[in-house]
Amino acid sequence: MGILLKDGTVILHGKDDTLSTVRADVLIEGTIISKVKPSIVAPDGCEVIDCTDKIISPGFVDTHRHMWESALKGLCEDL
C-alpha cells in the first residue's frame, strides 16, 4: 500500500538550499518518500492522487497555519 502523487510540479531541494522544479510523480510507501521520477507505475493497492496543476514539496512541513481563524473571520475583530 502507498500513495502515488501523479503529474505534479515537484520542488526539489539541492545543495546549498537551491531549489528547482520538475514535472514528476512521487511515490510514498508508509511514511517514506521512496521515488521521485517523471513517470511511476502505481503498485497494486496504491492510492493515486492526480496532482496536475498542483505543487508537491516533498519533506516540507508547513507548521504555520491560521485555519482556525477562517471560521471567525470578520466576527470578532473589535474584541
PDB file of N, CA and C in Angstrom:
ATOM      1  N   MET A   1       0.846  -1.184   0.000  1.00  0.00           N
ATOM      2  CA  MET A   1       0.000   0.000   0.000  1.00  0.00           C
ATOM      3  C   MET A   1       0.880   1.232   0.000  1.00  0.00           C
ATOM      4  N   GLY A   2       0.364   2.275  -0.562  1.00  0.00           N
ATOM      5  CA  GLY A   2       1.089   3.526  -0.598  1.00  0.00           C
ATOM      6  C   GLY A   2       0.240   4.591  -1.242  1.00  0.00           C
ATOM      7  N   ILE A   3       0.853   5.717  -1.492  1.00  0.00           N
ATOM      8  CA  ILE A   3       0.193   6.837  -2.158  1.00  0.00           C
ATOM      9  C   ILE A   3       1.088   7.275  -3.305  1.00  0.00           C
ATOM     10  N   LEU A   4       0.486   7.446  -4.475  1.00  0.00           N
ATOM     11  CA  LEU A   4       1.217   7.943  -5.638  1.00  0.00           C
ATOM     12  C   LEU A   4       0.652   9.294  -6.022  1.00  0.00           C
ATOM     13  N   LEU A   5       1.481  10.315  -5.936  1.00  0.00           N
ATOM     14  CA  LEU A   5       1.116  11.660  -6.363  1.00  0.00           C
ATOM     15  C   LEU A   5       1.529  11.790  -7.821  1.00  0.00           C
ATOM     16  N   LYS A   6       0.550  11.876  -8.739  1.00  0.00           N
ATOM     17  CA  LYS A   6       0.816  11.834 -10.182  1.00  0.00           C
ATOM     18  C   LYS A   6       0.865  13.218 -10.805  1.00  0.00           C
ATOM     19  N   ASP A   7       1.899  13.421 -11.628  1.00  0.00           N
ATOM     20  CA  ASP A   7       1.986  14.545 -12.558  1.00  0.00           C
ATOM     21  C   ASP A   7       1.893  15.921 -11.906  1.00  0.00           C
ATOM     22  N   GLY A   8       2.617  16.081 -10.794  1.00  0.00           N
ATOM     23  CA  GLY A   8       2.647  17.385 -10.142  1.00  0.00           C
ATOM     24  C   GLY A   8       3.925  18.130 -10.458  1.00  0.00           C
ATOM     25  N   THR A   9       3.974  19.383 -10.064  1.00  0.00           N
ATOM     26  CA  THR A   9       5.205  20.160 -10.144  1.00  0.00           C
ATOM     27  C   THR A   9       5.921  19.960  -8.820  1.00  0.00           C
ATOM     28  N   VAL A  10       7.037  19.241  -8.858  1.00  0.00           N
ATOM     29  CA  VAL A  10       7.755  18.857  -7.649  1.00  0.00           C
ATOM     30  C   VAL A  10       8.888  19.843  -7.392  1.00  0.00           C
ATOM     31  N   ILE A  11       8.945  20.350  -6.167  1.00  0.00           N
ATOM     32  CA  ILE A  11      10.042  21.232  -5.759  1.00  0.00           C
ATOM     33  C   ILE A  11      11.149  20.345  -5.196  1.00  0.00           C
ATOM     34  N   LEU A  12      12.310  20.411  -5.827  1.00  0.00           N
ATOM     35  CA  LEU A  12      13.464  19.620  -5.388  1.00  0.00           C
ATOM     36  C   LEU A  12      14.453  20.526  -4.669  1.00  0.00           C
ATOM     37  N   HIS A  13      14.961  20.064  -3.545  1.00  0.00           N
ATOM     38  CA  HIS A  13      15.940  20.812  -2.759  1.00  0.00           C
ATOM     39  C   HIS A  13      17.323  20.244  -3.053  1.00  0.00           C
ATOM     40  N   GLY A  14      18.222  21.112  -3.504  1.00  0.00           N
ATOM     41  CA  GLY A  14      19.575  20.677  -3.849  1.00  0.00           C
ATOM     42  C   GLY A  14      20.599  21.177  -2.846  1.00  0.00           C
ATOM     43  N   LYS A  15      21.845  21.141  -3.270  1.00  0.00           N
ATOM     44  CA  LYS A  15      22.946  21.603  -2.430  1.00  0.00           C
ATOM     45  C   LYS A  15      22.783  23.091  -2.130  1.00  0.00           C
ATOM     46  N   ASP A  16      23.236  23.487  -0.963  1.00  0.00           N
ATOM     47  CA  ASP A  16      23.209  24.888  -0.538  1.00  0.00           C
ATOM     48  C   ASP A  16      21.803  25.481  -0.594  1.00  0.00           C
ATOM     49  N   ASP A  17      20.783  24.641  -0.346  1.00  0.00           N
ATOM     50  CA  ASP A  17      19.382  25.071  -0.333  1.00  0.00           C
ATOM     51  C   ASP A  17      18.897  25.649  -1.660  1.00  0.00           C
ATOM     52  N   THR A  18      19.492  25.228  -2.763  1.00  0.00           N
ATOM     53  CA  THR A  18      18.995  25.653  -4.065  1.00  0.00           C
ATOM     54  C   THR A  18      17.728  24.860  -4.384  1.00  0.00           C
ATOM     55  N   LEU A  19      16.815  25.499  -5.074  1.00  0.00           N
ATOM     56  CA  LEU A  19      15.544  24.874  -5.426  1.00  0.00           C
ATOM     57  C   LEU A  19      15.410  24.772  -6.933  1.00  0.00           C
ATOM     58  N   SER A  20      14.787  23.689  -7.374  1.00  0.00           N
ATOM     59  CA  SER A  20      14.435  23.546  -8.779  1.00  0.00           C
ATOM     60  C   SER A  20      13.087  22.841  -8.833  1.00  0.00           C
ATOM     61  N   THR A  21      12.421  22.958  -9.962  1.00  0.00           N
ATOM     62  CA  THR A  21      11.133  22.291 -10.126  1.00  0.00           C
ATOM     63  C   THR A  21      11.188  21.354 -11.322  1.00  0.00           C
ATOM     64  N   VAL A  22      10.404  20.282 -11.232  1.00  0.00           N
ATOM     65  CA  VAL A  22      10.332  19.303 -12.306  1.00  0.00           C
ATOM     66  C   VAL A  22       8.927  18.706 -12.291  1.00  0.00           C
ATOM     67  N   ARG A  23       8.394  18.382 -13.462  1.00  0.00           N
ATOM     68  CA  ARG A  23       7.110  17.672 -13.548  1.00  0.00           C
ATOM     69  C   ARG A  23       7.403  16.209 -13.273  1.00  0.00           C
ATOM     70  N   ALA A  24       6.807  15.658 -12.217  1.00  0.00           N
ATOM     71  CA  ALA A  24       7.140  14.287 -11.829  1.00  0.00           C
ATOM     72  C   ALA A  24       6.041  13.675 -10.972  1.00  0.00           C
ATOM     73  N   ASP A  25       6.226  12.391 -10.678  1.00  0.00           N
ATOM     74  CA  ASP A  25       5.382  11.638  -9.756  1.00  0.00           C
ATOM     75  C   ASP A  25       6.178  11.412  -8.476  1.00  0.00           C
ATOM     76  N   VAL A  26       5.466  11.279  -7.363  1.00  0.00           N
ATOM     77  CA  VAL A  26       6.097  10.999  -6.072  1.00  0.00           C
ATOM     78  C   VAL A  26       5.389   9.796  -5.460  1.00  0.00           C
ATOM     79  N   LEU A  27       6.155   8.755  -5.149  1.00  0.00           N
ATOM     80  CA  LEU A  27       5.606   7.559  -4.524  1.00  0.00           C
ATOM     81  C   LEU A  27       5.953   7.562  -3.037  1.00  0.00           C
ATOM     82  N   ILE A  28       4.915   7.424  -2.212  1.00  0.00           N
ATOM     83  CA  ILE A  28       5.080   7.369  -0.759  1.00  0.00           C
ATOM     84  C   ILE A  28       4.681   5.974  -0.312  1.00  0.00           C
ATOM     85  N   GLU A  29       5.607   5.281   0.338  1.00  0.00           N
ATOM     86  CA  GLU A  29       5.346   3.944   0.857  1.00  0.00           C
ATOM     87  C   GLU A  29       5.483   3.996   2.371  1.00  0.00           C
ATOM     88  N   GLY A  30       4.371   3.810   3.074  1.00  0.00           N
ATOM     89  CA  GLY A  30       4.368   4.001   4.522  1.00  0.00           C
ATOM     90  C   GLY A  30       4.581   5.464   4.827  1.00  0.00           C
ATOM     91  N   THR A  31       5.644   5.772   5.524  1.00  0.00           N
ATOM     92  CA  THR A  31       5.974   7.164   5.846  1.00  0.00           C
ATOM     93  C   THR A  31       7.214   7.649   5.090  1.00  0.00           C
ATOM     94  N   ILE A  32       7.620   6.883   4.064  1.00  0.00           N
ATOM     95  CA  ILE A  32       8.853   7.171   3.327  1.00  0.00           C
ATOM     96  C   ILE A  32       8.541   7.590   1.896  1.00  0.00           C
ATOM     97  N   ILE A  33       9.183   8.663   1.439  1.00  0.00           N
ATOM     98  CA  ILE A  33       9.143   9.020   0.014  1.00  0.00           C
ATOM     99  C   ILE A  33      10.144   8.094  -0.662  1.00  0.00           C
ATOM    100  N   SER A  34       9.635   7.119  -1.433  1.00  0.00           N
ATOM    101  CA  SER A  34      10.524   6.103  -1.984  1.00  0.00           C
ATOM    102  C   SER A  34      11.006   6.408  -3.404  1.00  0.00           C
ATOM    103  N   LYS A  35      10.237   7.185  -4.167  1.00  0.00           N
ATOM    104  CA  LYS A  35      10.654   7.507  -5.541  1.00  0.00           C
ATOM    105  C   LYS A  35      10.128   8.880  -5.937  1.00  0.00           C
ATOM    106  N   VAL A  36      10.949   9.581  -6.708  1.00  0.00           N
ATOM    107  CA  VAL A  36      10.531  10.798  -7.397  1.00  0.00           C
ATOM    108  C   VAL A  36      11.045  10.642  -8.814  1.00  0.00           C
ATOM    109  N   LYS A  37      10.136  10.412  -9.764  1.00  0.00           N
ATOM    110  CA  LYS A  37      10.507  10.165 -11.164  1.00  0.00           C
ATOM    111  C   LYS A  37       9.453  10.761 -12.081  1.00  0.00           C
ATOM    112  N   PRO A  38       9.814  10.970 -13.359  1.00  0.00           N
ATOM    113  CA  PRO A  38       8.851  11.526 -14.308  1.00  0.00           C
ATOM    114  C   PRO A  38       7.594  10.682 -14.509  1.00  0.00           C
ATOM    115  N   SER A  39       7.692   9.369 -14.419  1.00  0.00           N
ATOM    116  CA  SER A  39       6.510   8.527 -14.603  1.00  0.00           C
ATOM    117  C   SER A  39       6.671   7.249 -13.787  1.00  0.00           C
ATOM    118  N   ILE A  40       5.810   7.084 -12.792  1.00  0.00           N
ATOM    119  CA  ILE A  40       5.855   5.908 -11.928  1.00  0.00           C
ATOM    120  C   ILE A  40       4.571   5.122 -12.133  1.00  0.00           C
ATOM    121  N   VAL A  41       4.695   3.821 -12.353  1.00  0.00           N
ATOM    122  CA  VAL A  41       3.532   2.944 -12.453  1.00  0.00           C
ATOM    123  C   VAL A  41       3.059   2.653 -11.031  1.00  0.00           C
ATOM    124  N   ALA A  42       1.767   2.835 -10.789  1.00  0.00           N
ATOM    125  CA  ALA A  42       1.214   2.632  -9.451  1.00  0.00           C
ATOM    126  C   ALA A  42       1.291   1.167  -9.042  1.00  0.00           C
ATOM    127  N   PRO A  43       1.886   0.863  -7.892  1.00  0.00           N
ATOM    128  CA  PRO A  43       1.884  -0.511  -7.386  1.00  0.00           C
ATOM    129  C   PRO A  43       0.452  -0.950  -7.062  1.00  0.00           C
ATOM    130  N   ASP A  44       0.215  -2.239  -7.008  1.00  0.00           N
ATOM    131  CA  ASP A  44      -1.097  -2.765  -6.658  1.00  0.00           C
ATOM    132  C   ASP A  44      -1.541  -2.224  -5.307  1.00  0.00           C
ATOM    133  N   GLY A  45      -2.792  -1.795  -5.228  1.00  0.00           N
ATOM    134  CA  GLY A  45      -3.355  -1.313  -3.975  1.00  0.00           C
ATOM    135  C   GLY A  45      -2.958   0.096  -3.598  1.00  0.00           C
ATOM    136  N   CYS A  46      -2.257   0.767  -4.473  1.00  0.00           N
ATOM    137  CA  CYS A  46      -1.766   2.111  -4.188  1.00  0.00           C
ATOM    138  C   CYS A  46      -2.856   3.144  -4.483  1.00  0.00           C
ATOM    139  N   GLU A  47      -3.029   4.109  -3.583  1.00  0.00           N
ATOM    140  CA  GLU A  47      -3.948   5.214  -3.838  1.00  0.00           C
ATOM    141  C   GLU A  47      -3.248   6.205  -4.767  1.00  0.00           C
ATOM    142  N   VAL A  48      -3.937   6.599  -5.844  1.00  0.00           N
ATOM    143  CA  VAL A  48      -3.356   7.539  -6.810  1.00  0.00           C
ATOM    144  C   VAL A  48      -4.091   8.866  -6.692  1.00  0.00           C
ATOM    145  N   ILE A  49      -3.314   9.945  -6.524  1.00  0.00           N
ATOM    146  CA  ILE A  49      -3.871  11.292  -6.438  1.00  0.00           C
ATOM    147  C   ILE A  49      -3.362  12.104  -7.612  1.00  0.00           C
ATOM    148  N   ASP A  50      -4.287  12.640  -8.402  1.00  0.00           N
ATOM    149  CA  ASP A  50      -3.933  13.467  -9.555  1.00  0.00           C
ATOM    150  C   ASP A  50      -3.466  14.835  -9.061  1.00  0.00           C
ATOM    151  N   CYS A  51      -2.221  15.168  -9.321  1.00  0.00           N
ATOM    152  CA  CYS A  51      -1.647  16.436  -8.860  1.00  0.00           C
ATOM    153  C   CYS A  51      -1.391  17.407 -10.006  1.00  0.00           C
ATOM    154  N   THR A  52      -2.084  17.194 -11.133  1.00  0.00           N
ATOM    155  CA  THR A  52      -1.977  18.130 -12.246  1.00  0.00           C
ATOM    156  C   THR A  52      -2.319  19.532 -11.734  1.00  0.00           C
ATOM    157  N   ASP A  53      -1.506  20.508 -12.087  1.00  0.00           N
ATOM    158  CA  ASP A  53      -1.682  21.902 -11.658  1.00  0.00           C
ATOM    159  C   ASP A  53      -1.513  22.089 -10.148  1.00  0.00           C
ATOM    160  N   LYS A  54      -0.817  21.164  -9.503  1.00  0.00           N
ATOM    161  CA  LYS A  54      -0.548  21.260  -8.073  1.00  0.00           C
ATOM    162  C   LYS A  54       0.960  21.272  -7.833  1.00  0.00           C
ATOM    163  N   ILE A  55       1.374  21.839  -6.712  1.00  0.00           N
ATOM    164  CA  ILE A  55       2.778  21.846  -6.322  1.00  0.00           C
ATOM    165  C   ILE A  55       2.981  20.777  -5.254  1.00  0.00           C
ATOM    166  N   ILE A  56       4.023  19.963  -5.423  1.00  0.00           N
ATOM    167  CA  ILE A  56       4.385  18.943  -4.444  1.00  0.00           C
ATOM    168  C   ILE A  56       5.737  19.336  -3.868  1.00  0.00           C
ATOM    169  N   SER A  57       5.811  19.427  -2.549  1.00  0.00           N
ATOM    170  CA  SER A  57       7.059  19.805  -1.891  1.00  0.00           C
ATOM    171  C   SER A  57       7.451  18.704  -0.912  1.00  0.00           C
ATOM    172  N   PRO A  58       8.131  17.650  -1.418  1.00  0.00           N
ATOM    173  CA  PRO A  58       8.482  16.508  -0.562  1.00  0.00           C
ATOM    174  C   PRO A  58       9.309  16.911   0.654  1.00  0.00           C
ATOM    175  N   GLY A  59       8.880  16.424   1.806  1.00  0.00           N
ATOM    176  CA  GLY A  59       9.633  16.669   3.032  1.00  0.00           C
ATOM    177  C   GLY A  59       9.330  17.989   3.704  1.00  0.00           C
ATOM    178  N   PHE A  60       8.573  18.853   3.059  1.00  0.00           N
ATOM    179  CA  PHE A  60       8.261  20.159   3.643  1.00  0.00           C
ATOM    180  C   PHE A  60       7.068  20.020   4.581  1.00  0.00           C
ATOM    181  N   VAL A  61       7.208  20.547   5.775  1.00  0.00           N
ATOM    182  CA  VAL A  61       6.116  20.549   6.741  1.00  0.00           C
ATOM    183  C   VAL A  61       5.783  22.004   7.056  1.00  0.00           C
ATOM    184  N   ASP A  62       4.582  22.414   6.709  1.00  0.00           N
ATOM    185  CA  ASP A  62       4.137  23.780   6.976  1.00  0.00           C
ATOM    186  C   ASP A  62       3.533  23.806   8.378  1.00  0.00           C
ATOM    187  N   THR A  63       4.237  24.364   9.330  1.00  0.00           N
ATOM    188  CA  THR A  63       3.761  24.368  10.717  1.00  0.00           C
ATOM    189  C   THR A  63       3.108  25.686  11.110  1.00  0.00           C
ATOM    190  N   HIS A  64       2.985  26.613  10.176  1.00  0.00           N
ATOM    191  CA  HIS A  64       2.398  27.908  10.493  1.00  0.00           C
ATOM    192  C   HIS A  64       1.075  28.056   9.750  1.00  0.00           C
ATOM    193  N   ARG A  65      -0.013  27.855  10.431  1.00  0.00           N
ATOM    194  CA  ARG A  65      -1.352  27.923   9.832  1.00  0.00           C
ATOM    195  C   ARG A  65      -2.283  28.755  10.697  1.00  0.00           C
ATOM    196  N   HIS A  66      -3.244  29.369  10.040  1.00  0.00           N
ATOM    197  CA  HIS A  66      -4.279  30.147  10.715  1.00  0.00           C
ATOM    198  C   HIS A  66      -5.662  29.627  10.323  1.00  0.00           C
ATOM    199  N   MET A  67      -5.773  28.337  10.091  1.00  0.00           N
ATOM    200  CA  MET A  67      -7.047  27.758   9.643  1.00  0.00           C
ATOM    201  C   MET A  67      -8.175  28.003  10.636  1.00  0.00           C
ATOM    202  N   TRP A  68      -7.883  27.971  11.917  1.00  0.00           N
ATOM    203  CA  TRP A  68      -8.925  28.165  12.926  1.00  0.00           C
ATOM    204  C   TRP A  68      -9.559  29.546  12.805  1.00  0.00           C
ATOM    205  N   GLU A  69      -8.824  30.532  12.274  1.00  0.00           N
ATOM    206  CA  GLU A  69      -9.352  31.887  12.150  1.00  0.00           C
ATOM    207  C   GLU A  69     -10.377  32.012  11.031  1.00  0.00           C
ATOM    208  N   SER A  70     -10.348  31.115  10.073  1.00  0.00           N
ATOM    209  CA  SER A  70     -11.239  31.214   8.917  1.00  0.00           C
ATOM    210  C   SER A  70     -12.703  31.232   9.324  1.00  0.00           C
ATOM    211  N   ALA A  71     -13.094  30.404  10.266  1.00  0.00           N
ATOM    212  CA  ALA A  71     -14.492  30.340  10.688  1.00  0.00           C
ATOM    213  C   ALA A  71     -14.928  31.605  11.427  1.00  0.00           C
ATOM    214  N   LEU A  72     -13.993  32.331  12.019  1.00  0.00           N
ATOM    215  CA  LEU A  72     -14.319  33.526  12.798  1.00  0.00           C
ATOM    216  C   LEU A  72     -14.037  34.827  12.046  1.00  0.00           C
ATOM    217  N   LYS A  73     -13.589  34.748  10.823  1.00  0.00           N
ATOM    218  CA  LYS A  73     -13.170  35.934  10.074  1.00  0.00           C
ATOM    219  C   LYS A  73     -14.276  36.993  10.032  1.00  0.00           C
ATOM    220  N   GLY A  74     -13.958  38.166  10.519  1.00  0.00           N
ATOM    221  CA  GLY A  74     -14.890  39.275  10.487  1.00  0.00           C
ATOM    222  C   GLY A  74     -15.887  39.316  11.626  1.00  0.00           C
ATOM    223  N   LEU A  75     -15.921  38.310  12.499  1.00  0.00           N
ATOM    224  CA  LEU A  75     -16.920  38.265  13.559  1.00  0.00           C
ATOM    225  C   LEU A  75     -16.451  38.889  14.859  1.00  0.00           C
ATOM    226  N   CYS A  76     -15.169  38.836  15.157  1.00  0.00           N
ATOM    227  CA  CYS A  76     -14.677  39.288  16.478  1.00  0.00           C
ATOM    228  C   CYS A  76     -13.543  40.294  16.359  1.00  0.00           C
ATOM    229  N   GLU A  77     -13.525  41.076  15.305  1.00  0.00           N
ATOM    230  CA  GLU A  77     -12.401  41.977  15.081  1.00  0.00           C
ATOM    231  C   GLU A  77     -12.285  43.070  16.126  1.00  0.00           C
ATOM    232  N   ASP A  78     -13.387  43.473  16.744  1.00  0.00           N
ATOM    233  CA  ASP A  78     -13.365  44.583  17.691  1.00  0.00           C
ATOM    234  C   ASP A  78     -13.183  44.144  19.143  1.00  0.00           C
ATOM    235  N   LEU A  79     -12.983  42.861  19.382  1.00  0.00           N
ATOM    236  CA  LEU A  79     -12.851  42.386  20.772  1.00  0.00           C
ATOM    237  C   LEU A  79     -11.446  42.583  21.297  1.00  0.00           C
TER     238      LEU A  79
END
